[in-house]
């Protein structure tokens, strides 16, 4: 089975802090994705990566950056956390489309 | 991505088949139908996907109508652990797109 592991289930940070969310997959997938999920807005793509050291912006990249130094690991960075970044963050990985994306259990991030 | 329409909620008796419908009347030829489910406080779980033909895996079956304007997800023997929100998603086979998760169908499996 595909395993996508996110480092924290719950995280509380303060406004202005630099926040790191980590994601690891164990299936040698080329593609990795970061989404946020908010009530009424569904899933929105922040960034994705189709290879090591490659990254592409999704629909809402502002305020975020990513790092992919190794194939199995994709990190999301909130450069200076703000309260409007309070959300559920979901990491996913996949082989080439149309094969499906597999999601981690999410990190519920609260910015105070 | 094509818009999908699902009933907001359904009940199913434990051990019976759960049939979850999805309408996607504006689907285009290169769009796949994917089904995911999300149990409270967990990430979405992939169930099954298909393009034209019916598909079956260890979790479920997917029946797509010949005109591809609707589909049905079938859980053959529903258990209490199948209680979740089920999402039908239609999207093209490329990168970098939002998963347009609509409201989905809240399936309650009753003992």
XYZ file of N, CA and C in Angstrom:
669
model
N 0.839 -1.203 0.000
C 0.000 0.000 0.000
C 0.873 1.251 0.000
N 0.380 2.273 -0.658
C 1.069 3.557 -0.662
C 0.989 4.174 0.720
N 2.143 4.711 1.154
C 2.140 5.361 2.449
C 2.685 6.768 2.282
N 1.839 7.743 2.606
C 2.262 9.140 2.608
C 2.170 9.607 4.052
N 3.295 10.001 4.590
C 3.358 10.346 6.008
C 3.665 11.824 6.181
N 2.800 12.496 6.938
C 3.024 13.885 7.276
C 3.500 13.956 8.709
N 4.461 14.823 8.942
C 5.216 14.774 10.193
C 4.363 15.078 11.423
N 3.358 15.925 11.289
C 2.552 16.289 12.447
C 1.072 16.207 12.088
N 0.244 15.749 13.001
C -1.208 15.796 12.777
C -1.777 17.146 13.186
N -1.240 17.694 14.256
C -1.696 18.991 14.753
C -0.470 19.861 15.065
N -0.599 21.146 14.734
C 0.514 22.077 14.954
C -0.058 23.448 15.289
N 0.514 24.077 16.295
C 0.100 25.445 16.662
C 1.328 26.317 16.613
N 1.244 27.405 15.864
C 2.361 28.334 15.710
C 1.861 29.769 15.895
N 2.812 30.668 16.010
C 2.479 32.084 16.209
C 2.669 32.858 14.908
N 1.936 33.924 14.770
C 2.067 34.830 13.623
C 3.511 35.271 13.476
N 4.008 35.222 12.233
C 5.363 35.653 11.950
C 6.402 34.554 12.011
N 6.067 33.420 12.590
C 7.019 32.307 12.660
C 7.221 31.685 11.285
N 8.369 31.081 11.092
C 8.631 30.266 9.907
C 8.235 28.837 10.249
N 7.374 28.256 9.418
C 6.797 26.952 9.733
C 7.182 25.947 8.648
N 7.595 24.776 9.077
C 7.965 23.704 8.152
C 6.994 22.541 8.312
N 6.392 22.127 7.199
C 5.564 20.920 7.183
C 6.273 19.894 6.299
N 6.451 18.701 6.861
C 7.214 17.684 6.148
C 6.298 16.566 5.659
N 6.656 16.007 4.518
C 5.889 14.904 3.930
C 6.859 13.902 3.324
N 6.633 12.632 3.613
C 7.479 11.566 3.086
C 6.586 10.491 2.482
N 6.965 9.989 1.295
C 6.241 8.876 0.680
C 7.213 7.731 0.422
N 6.680 6.523 0.488
C 7.545 5.346 0.432
C 7.345 4.529 -0.835
N 6.732 5.128 -1.862
C 6.403 4.352 -3.059
C 7.176 4.795 -4.289
N 8.249 5.550 -4.096
C 9.083 5.961 -5.219
C 8.296 6.760 -6.267
N 7.319 7.517 -5.811
C 6.516 8.333 -6.721
C 7.293 9.556 -7.188
N 7.153 9.872 -8.496
C 7.836 11.055 -9.017
C 7.178 12.346 -8.545
N 5.868 12.316 -8.433
C 5.112 13.553 -8.225
C 4.650 13.699 -6.789
N 4.793 14.894 -6.282
C 4.301 15.183 -4.938
C 3.608 16.537 -4.942
N 2.628 16.683 -4.053
C 1.715 17.831 -4.076
C 1.458 18.313 -2.648
N 1.255 19.602 -2.524
C 0.756 20.177 -1.287
C -0.554 20.909 -1.579
N -1.578 20.595 -0.752
C -2.887 21.239 -0.833
C -3.228 21.808 0.545
N -4.165 22.745 0.526
C -4.832 23.082 1.766
C -6.331 22.847 1.575
N -6.983 22.461 2.661
C -8.407 22.144 2.617
C -9.123 23.021 3.618
N -10.053 23.803 3.128
C -10.825 24.705 3.971
C -12.309 24.464 3.724
N -13.134 24.571 4.757
C -14.577 24.341 4.588
C -15.172 25.229 3.498
N -15.927 24.605 2.610
C -16.583 25.351 1.541
C -15.695 25.667 0.348
N -14.395 25.442 0.470
C -13.468 25.767 -0.623
C -12.825 24.527 -1.220
N -13.057 23.384 -0.643
C -12.473 22.162 -1.175
C -10.969 22.136 -1.011
N -10.314 21.372 -1.853
C -8.856 21.301 -1.849
C -8.298 22.296 -2.855
N -7.302 23.042 -2.447
C -6.650 23.987 -3.347
C -5.162 23.672 -3.389
N -4.635 23.634 -4.614
C -3.241 23.243 -4.827
C -2.324 24.412 -4.544
N -1.327 24.175 -3.704
C -0.363 25.221 -3.347
C 0.865 25.122 -4.251
N 1.512 23.978 -4.228
C 2.687 23.695 -5.048
C 2.684 22.216 -5.391
N 3.366 21.883 -6.479
C 3.630 20.487 -6.761
C 5.026 20.334 -7.342
N 5.485 19.094 -7.372
C 6.832 18.796 -7.844
C 6.785 17.498 -8.623
N 7.363 17.486 -9.817
C 7.362 16.261 -10.612
C 8.743 15.626 -10.683
N 9.705 16.189 -9.936
C 11.031 15.586 -9.893
C 11.819 16.248 -8.768
N 12.895 15.619 -8.395
C 13.757 16.198 -7.368
C 14.238 17.579 -7.826
N 14.204 18.506 -6.914
C 14.627 19.897 -7.121
C 13.742 20.664 -8.093
N 12.663 20.049 -8.565
C 11.720 20.745 -9.444
C 10.492 21.140 -8.647
N 9.941 22.307 -8.959
C 8.716 22.723 -8.297
C 7.901 23.586 -9.252
N 6.606 23.516 -9.081
C 5.696 24.308 -9.890
C 4.639 24.919 -8.980
N 4.250 26.144 -9.269
C 3.214 26.794 -8.476
C 1.850 26.227 -8.817
N 1.046 26.108 -7.786
C -0.350 25.758 -7.990
C -1.192 27.027 -8.047
N -2.395 26.939 -7.531
C -3.305 28.088 -7.605
C -3.089 29.119 -6.514
N -2.537 28.706 -5.389
C -2.406 29.637 -4.258
C -1.017 29.560 -3.637
N 0.050 29.891 -4.369
C 1.403 29.744 -3.825
C 1.860 30.883 -2.910
N 1.111 31.984 -2.904
C 1.583 33.165 -2.173
C 1.708 32.875 -0.685
N 2.863 33.218 -0.143
C 3.118 33.015 1.282
C 3.728 31.670 1.613
N 3.913 30.850 0.581
C 4.461 29.505 0.760
C 5.679 29.291 -0.137
N 6.538 28.392 0.261
C 7.593 27.879 -0.606
C 7.719 26.385 -0.340
N 8.459 25.703 -1.201
C 8.605 24.248 -1.052
C 10.053 23.859 -1.304
N 10.364 22.649 -0.872
C 11.709 22.111 -1.076
C 11.589 20.631 -1.353
N 12.302 20.182 -2.398
C 12.346 18.746 -2.681
C 13.786 18.374 -3.015
N 14.519 18.032 -1.983
C 15.922 17.653 -2.118
C 16.090 16.162 -2.384
N 15.130 15.372 -1.944
C 15.139 13.928 -2.171
C 13.789 13.521 -2.738
N 13.796 12.457 -3.499
C 12.584 12.029 -4.190
C 11.437 11.752 -3.223
N 11.745 11.201 -2.076
C 10.686 10.756 -1.175
C 10.170 11.855 -0.246
N 10.791 13.018 -0.250
C 10.453 14.035 0.739
C 10.104 15.368 0.073
N 8.986 15.939 0.529
C 8.526 17.221 -0.036
C 8.110 18.085 1.134
N 8.763 19.227 1.279
C 8.524 20.095 2.427
C 7.789 21.354 2.003
N 6.839 21.757 2.823
C 6.120 23.019 2.620
C 6.582 23.992 3.689
N 6.897 25.207 3.263
C 7.427 26.218 4.188
C 6.521 27.435 4.160
N 6.086 27.827 5.343
C 5.376 29.096 5.487
C 6.424 30.095 5.947
N 6.759 31.025 5.086
C 7.899 31.912 5.342
C 7.666 32.788 6.568
N 6.470 33.326 6.694
C 6.113 34.164 7.842
C 4.622 33.933 8.085
N 4.335 33.024 9.002
C 2.965 32.542 9.162
C 1.996 33.676 9.493
N 0.805 33.571 8.884
C -0.256 34.536 9.182
C -1.523 33.780 9.546
N -2.446 34.456 10.202
C -3.648 33.773 10.692
C -4.482 33.190 9.550
N -4.423 33.791 8.372
C -5.214 33.249 7.257
C -4.599 31.984 6.659
N -3.498 31.546 7.223
C -2.919 30.267 6.815
C -3.316 29.132 7.766
N -4.174 29.444 8.705
C -4.761 28.385 9.530
C -5.614 27.506 8.633
N -5.303 26.207 8.600
C -5.980 25.330 7.657
C -5.548 23.893 7.897
N -6.188 22.975 7.150
C -5.721 21.593 7.065
C -4.830 21.507 5.831
N -3.607 21.031 6.017
C -2.655 20.895 4.911
C -2.504 19.417 4.565
N -2.664 19.131 3.286
C -2.608 17.752 2.810
C -1.495 17.589 1.799
N -0.710 16.555 1.985
C 0.336 16.182 1.044
C -0.155 14.976 0.249
N 0.218 14.901 -1.010
C -0.156 13.760 -1.838
C 1.016 13.385 -2.732
N 0.998 12.163 -3.211
C 2.017 11.729 -4.173
C 1.361 10.847 -5.218
N 2.033 10.746 -6.362
C 1.488 9.899 -7.425
C 2.586 9.539 -8.421
N 2.300 8.497 -9.193
C 3.057 8.243 -10.409
C 2.469 9.157 -11.489
N 2.794 8.913 -12.740
C 2.325 9.812 -13.798
C 0.814 9.749 -13.942
N 0.168 10.868 -14.273
C -1.267 10.838 -14.547
C -1.571 9.864 -15.685
N -2.732 9.219 -15.704
C -3.895 9.446 -14.853
C -3.901 8.650 -13.572
N -2.767 8.047 -13.221
C -2.759 7.303 -11.964
C -3.075 8.248 -10.819
N -3.804 7.775 -9.823
C -4.358 8.676 -8.817
C -3.323 9.204 -7.841
N -3.674 10.290 -7.189
C -2.872 10.820 -6.111
C -3.291 10.135 -4.813
N -2.310 9.889 -3.962
C -2.556 9.290 -2.653
C -2.181 10.309 -1.593
N -3.089 10.475 -0.636
C -2.954 11.554 0.333
C -2.453 11.049 1.688
N -1.760 11.932 2.384
C -1.460 11.713 3.784
C -2.668 12.060 4.643
N -2.521 11.914 5.950
C -3.629 12.177 6.864
C -3.810 13.647 7.203
N -2.904 14.482 6.735
C -3.078 15.907 6.908
C -2.442 16.452 8.170
N -2.133 17.733 8.134
C -1.667 18.474 9.310
C -2.634 19.614 9.541
N -3.266 19.605 10.706
C -4.161 20.715 11.040
C -3.330 21.790 11.716
N -3.111 22.866 10.994
C -2.228 23.949 11.442
C -3.060 25.132 11.924
N -2.748 25.579 13.120
C -3.390 26.780 13.671
C -2.330 27.846 13.886
N -2.597 29.030 13.342
C -1.688 30.161 13.514
C -2.376 31.164 14.443
N -1.741 31.417 15.568
C -2.360 32.310 16.571
C -1.749 33.703 16.509
N -12.266 21.372 -15.234
C -12.794 20.066 -14.861
C -14.317 20.119 -14.869
N -14.917 18.999 -15.264
C -16.368 18.932 -15.327
C -16.956 19.014 -13.933
N -18.122 19.639 -13.829
C -18.808 19.731 -12.559
C -19.505 18.402 -12.288
N -19.532 18.013 -11.041
C -20.218 16.786 -10.646
C -21.322 17.106 -9.677
N -22.346 16.269 -9.678
C -23.477 16.417 -8.767
C -23.688 15.099 -8.050
N -23.726 15.173 -6.717
C -23.952 13.992 -5.895
C -25.029 14.301 -4.861
N -25.778 13.277 -4.438
C -26.740 13.525 -3.344
C -25.982 13.874 -2.072
N -26.533 14.748 -1.255
C -25.792 15.179 -0.066
C -25.610 14.083 0.983
N -26.557 13.169 1.059
C -26.425 12.126 2.077
C -27.164 10.869 1.654
N -26.710 9.742 2.205
C -27.352 8.449 1.976
C -27.145 7.580 3.201
N -28.097 6.694 3.438
C -27.946 5.678 4.471
C -27.871 4.314 3.821
N -27.193 3.402 4.496
C -27.094 2.029 3.996
C -27.006 1.106 5.201
N -27.696 -0.022 5.119
C -27.622 -0.996 6.203
C -26.317 -1.774 6.111
N -25.753 -2.041 7.259
C -24.506 -2.809 7.309
C -24.686 -4.156 6.612
N -23.715 -4.513 5.775
C -23.762 -5.774 5.050
C -24.438 -5.686 3.690
N -25.150 -4.601 3.462
C -25.806 -4.428 2.168
C -24.895 -3.633 1.230
N -25.239 -3.653 -0.053
C -24.479 -2.880 -1.032
C -24.856 -1.404 -0.924
N -23.841 -0.569 -0.989
C -24.059 0.881 -1.050
C -23.792 1.325 -2.481
N -24.784 1.992 -3.078
C -24.662 2.475 -4.448
C -24.685 4.001 -4.428
N -23.562 4.609 -4.733
C -23.453 6.065 -4.665
C -23.415 6.635 -6.078
N -24.407 7.446 -6.439
C -24.465 7.983 -7.801
C -23.713 9.294 -7.942
N -23.319 9.570 -9.187
C -22.657 10.833 -9.498
C -23.036 11.231 -10.927
N -23.501 12.452 -11.085
C -23.768 12.976 -12.418
C -22.639 13.889 -12.868
N -22.189 13.680 -14.090
C -21.133 14.525 -14.679
C -21.468 14.704 -16.146
N -22.567 15.404 -16.400
C -23.129 15.472 -17.754
C -22.248 16.267 -18.720
N -21.333 17.094 -18.204
C -20.480 17.892 -19.106
C -19.081 17.302 -19.255
N -18.931 16.059 -18.891
C -17.617 15.413 -18.969
C -17.119 15.407 -20.413
N -15.828 15.607 -20.582
C -15.262 15.565 -21.920
C -14.469 14.266 -22.110
N -14.069 14.027 -23.354
C -13.530 12.729 -23.715
C -12.260 12.321 -22.992
N -11.463 13.282 -22.548
C -10.187 12.957 -21.903
C -10.247 13.068 -20.385
N -11.426 13.170 -19.843
C -11.571 13.289 -18.396
C -11.887 11.938 -17.768
N -11.164 11.637 -16.708
C -11.368 10.424 -15.942
C -12.327 10.709 -14.788
N -12.967 9.660 -14.310
C -13.792 9.732 -13.111
C -13.023 9.086 -11.965
N -12.830 9.836 -10.894
C -12.139 9.334 -9.701
C -13.117 9.367 -8.525
N -12.974 8.403 -7.645
C -13.710 8.408 -6.393
C -12.723 8.362 -5.237
N -12.968 9.248 -4.293
C -12.224 9.286 -3.047
C -13.233 9.298 -1.905
N -12.762 8.980 -0.718
C -13.587 9.179 0.461
C -12.739 9.801 1.557
N -13.416 10.468 2.474
C -12.716 11.124 3.561
C -13.469 10.864 4.852
N -12.771 10.185 5.727
C -13.293 9.950 7.070
C -12.842 11.119 7.924
N -13.678 11.511 8.827
C -13.431 12.708 9.627
C -12.004 12.744 10.167
N -11.348 13.891 9.967
C -10.005 14.162 10.488
C -8.913 13.351 9.802
N -9.223 12.730 8.681
C -8.188 12.032 7.919
C -8.090 12.622 6.521
N -7.007 12.290 5.815
C -6.868 12.728 4.443
C -7.756 11.928 3.508
N -8.011 12.447 2.318
C -8.819 11.694 1.344
C -8.148 10.375 0.996
N -8.973 9.349 0.874
C -8.486 8.013 0.533
C -8.940 7.671 -0.876
N -8.020 7.325 -1.741
C -8.360 6.919 -3.100
C -9.133 5.608 -3.069
N -10.187 5.528 -3.895
C -10.957 4.291 -3.989
C -10.775 3.640 -5.352
N -11.103 4.364 -6.408
C -11.113 3.755 -7.739
C -11.193 4.851 -8.786
N -10.795 4.565 -10.014
C -10.995 5.520 -11.093
C -11.207 4.780 -12.402
N -11.762 5.493 -13.395
C -12.001 4.880 -14.694
C -12.233 5.936 -15.765
N -12.144 5.504 -17.011
C -12.363 6.404 -18.148
C -13.667 6.062 -18.869
N -13.756 4.840 -19.345
C -14.953 4.438 -20.091
C -15.535 3.134 -19.555
N -14.638 2.197 -19.281
C -15.094 0.865 -18.902
C -15.378 0.786 -17.415
N -16.196 -0.174 -17.044
C -16.425 -0.433 -15.636
C -15.140 -0.967 -15.013
N -14.931 -0.636 -13.757
C -13.729 -1.045 -13.064
C -14.096 -1.669 -11.724
N -13.254 -2.580 -11.282
C -13.446 -3.212 -9.967
C -12.083 -3.392 -9.316
N -12.032 -3.119 -8.013
C -10.841 -3.446 -7.242
C -11.290 -4.019 -5.900
N -10.347 -4.169 -4.988
C -10.672 -4.819 -3.719
C -11.598 -3.986 -2.847
N -11.716 -2.716 -3.146
C -12.572 -1.853 -2.332
C -13.974 -1.691 -2.901
N -14.068 -1.553 -4.233
C -15.339 -1.135 -4.809
C -15.391 -1.452 -6.295
N -16.592 -1.189 -6.858
C -16.776 -1.251 -8.305
C -17.234 0.118 -8.783
N -16.832 0.447 -10.007
C -17.230 1.703 -10.629
C -17.950 1.375 -11.922
N -19.196 1.835 -12.001
C -19.996 1.628 -13.204
C -20.163 2.978 -13.887
N -19.709 3.080 -15.127
C -19.823 4.316 -15.898
C -20.800 4.064 -17.035
N -21.773 4.943 -17.187
C -22.753 4.762 -18.249
C -22.086 4.911 -19.612
N -22.754 4.373 -20.613
C -22.153 4.360 -21.952
C -21.886 5.772 -22.474
N -22.780 6.722 -22.158
C -22.565 8.099 -22.604
C -21.628 8.868 -21.666
N -21.181 8.208 -20.601
C -20.238 8.746 -19.622
C -20.777 9.941 -18.853
N -22.055 10.171 -18.881
C -22.598 11.334 -18.191
C -22.907 11.067 -16.734
N -22.824 9.829 -16.324
C -23.012 9.522 -14.908
C -22.264 8.247 -14.551
N -22.070 8.076 -13.261
C -21.395 6.868 -12.794
C -21.946 6.496 -11.418
N -21.669 5.266 -11.010
C -22.100 4.776 -9.705
C -20.940 4.044 -9.047
N -20.668 4.409 -7.818
C -19.699 3.675 -7.010
C -20.462 2.656 -6.189
N -20.008 1.422 -6.224
C -20.674 0.360 -5.471
C -19.714 -0.215 -4.435
N -20.140 -0.129 -3.162
C -19.441 -0.832 -2.093
C -20.256 -2.098 -1.845
N -19.751 -3.268 -2.185
C -20.614 -4.456 -2.242
C -21.173 -4.901 -0.902
N -20.423 -4.764 0.151
C -20.884 -5.192 1.477
C -20.443 -4.122 2.484
N -21.259 -3.120 2.645
C -20.856 -1.968 3.460
C -20.673 -2.360 4.926
N -19.645 -1.790 5.538
C -19.413 -1.973 6.973
C -19.473 -0.608 7.654
N -19.497 -0.624 8.972
C -19.560 0.632 9.722
C -18.368 1.525 9.397
N -17.230 0.896 9.073
C -16.022 1.680 8.770
C -16.095 2.365 7.418
N -17.128 2.057 6.642
C -17.309 2.739 5.360
C -18.052 4.067 5.526
N -18.486 4.373 6.728
C -19.127 5.666 6.972
C -18.116 6.783 6.724
N -18.433 7.664 5.773
C -17.479 8.699 5.339
C -18.182 9.626 4.357
N -17.482 10.661 3.932
C -17.947 11.490 2.823
C -17.257 10.991 1.558
N -18.039 10.718 0.535
C -17.534 10.176 -0.720
C -17.574 11.255 -1.791
N -16.456 11.406 -2.476
C -16.328 12.442 -3.482
C -16.126 11.823 -4.861
N -16.894 12.312 -5.797
C -16.744 11.949 -7.205
C -16.052 13.132 -7.882
N -14.952 12.863 -8.554
C -14.168 13.932 -9.171
C -13.914 13.572 -10.618
N -14.064 14.566 -11.478
C -13.799 14.361 -12.892
C -12.668 15.312 -13.282
N -11.617 14.775 -13.859
C -10.500 15.639 -14.217
C -9.695 15.032 -15.351
N -8.954 15.898 -16.013
C -8.098 15.435 -17.100
C -6.838 14.807 -16.517
N -6.137 14.084 -17.338
C -4.977 13.335 -16.873
C -3.697 14.152 -17.022
N -3.640 15.253 -16.312
C -2.382 15.978 -16.333
C -2.070 16.523 -14.949
N -0.999 17.239 -14.835
C -0.526 17.706 -13.544
C -1.151 19.031 -13.165
N -0.879 19.376 -11.965
C -1.028 20.773 -11.577
C -2.436 21.316 -11.554
N -3.387 20.461 -11.324
C -4.752 20.967 -11.225
C -5.283 20.754 -9.827
N -6.127 21.697 -9.421
C -6.818 21.467 -8.169
C -7.669 20.216 -8.257
N -7.755 19.517 -7.152
C -8.792 18.514 -7.024
C -10.050 19.268 -6.639
N -11.035 19.291 -7.537
C -12.268 20.008 -7.226
C -13.171 19.063 -6.445
N -12.962 19.063 -5.137
C -13.814 18.256 -4.269
C -15.078 19.058 -3.996
N -16.204 18.587 -4.515
C -17.473 19.210 -4.175
C -17.909 18.802 -2.782
N -19.157 19.032 -2.450
C -19.651 18.671 -1.112
C -19.647 17.161 -0.864
N -19.738 16.350 -1.941
C -19.718 14.905 -1.771
C -21.014 14.356 -1.214
N -21.020 13.052 -0.981
C -22.157 12.357 -0.362
C -21.715 11.827 0.989
N -22.438 12.198 2.013
C -22.155 11.656 3.344
C -22.895 10.343 3.485
N -22.139 9.242 3.453
C -22.711 7.904 3.590
C -22.673 7.485 5.053
N -23.828 7.120 5.562
C -23.913 6.578 6.917
C -24.284 5.114 6.817
N -23.427 4.249 7.303
C -23.727 2.826 7.347
C -24.286 2.515 8.719
N -25.488 1.978 8.733
C -26.231 1.790 9.978
C -26.198 0.332 10.404
N -26.046 0.076 11.701
C -25.993 -1.321 12.177
C -27.350 -2.009 12.093
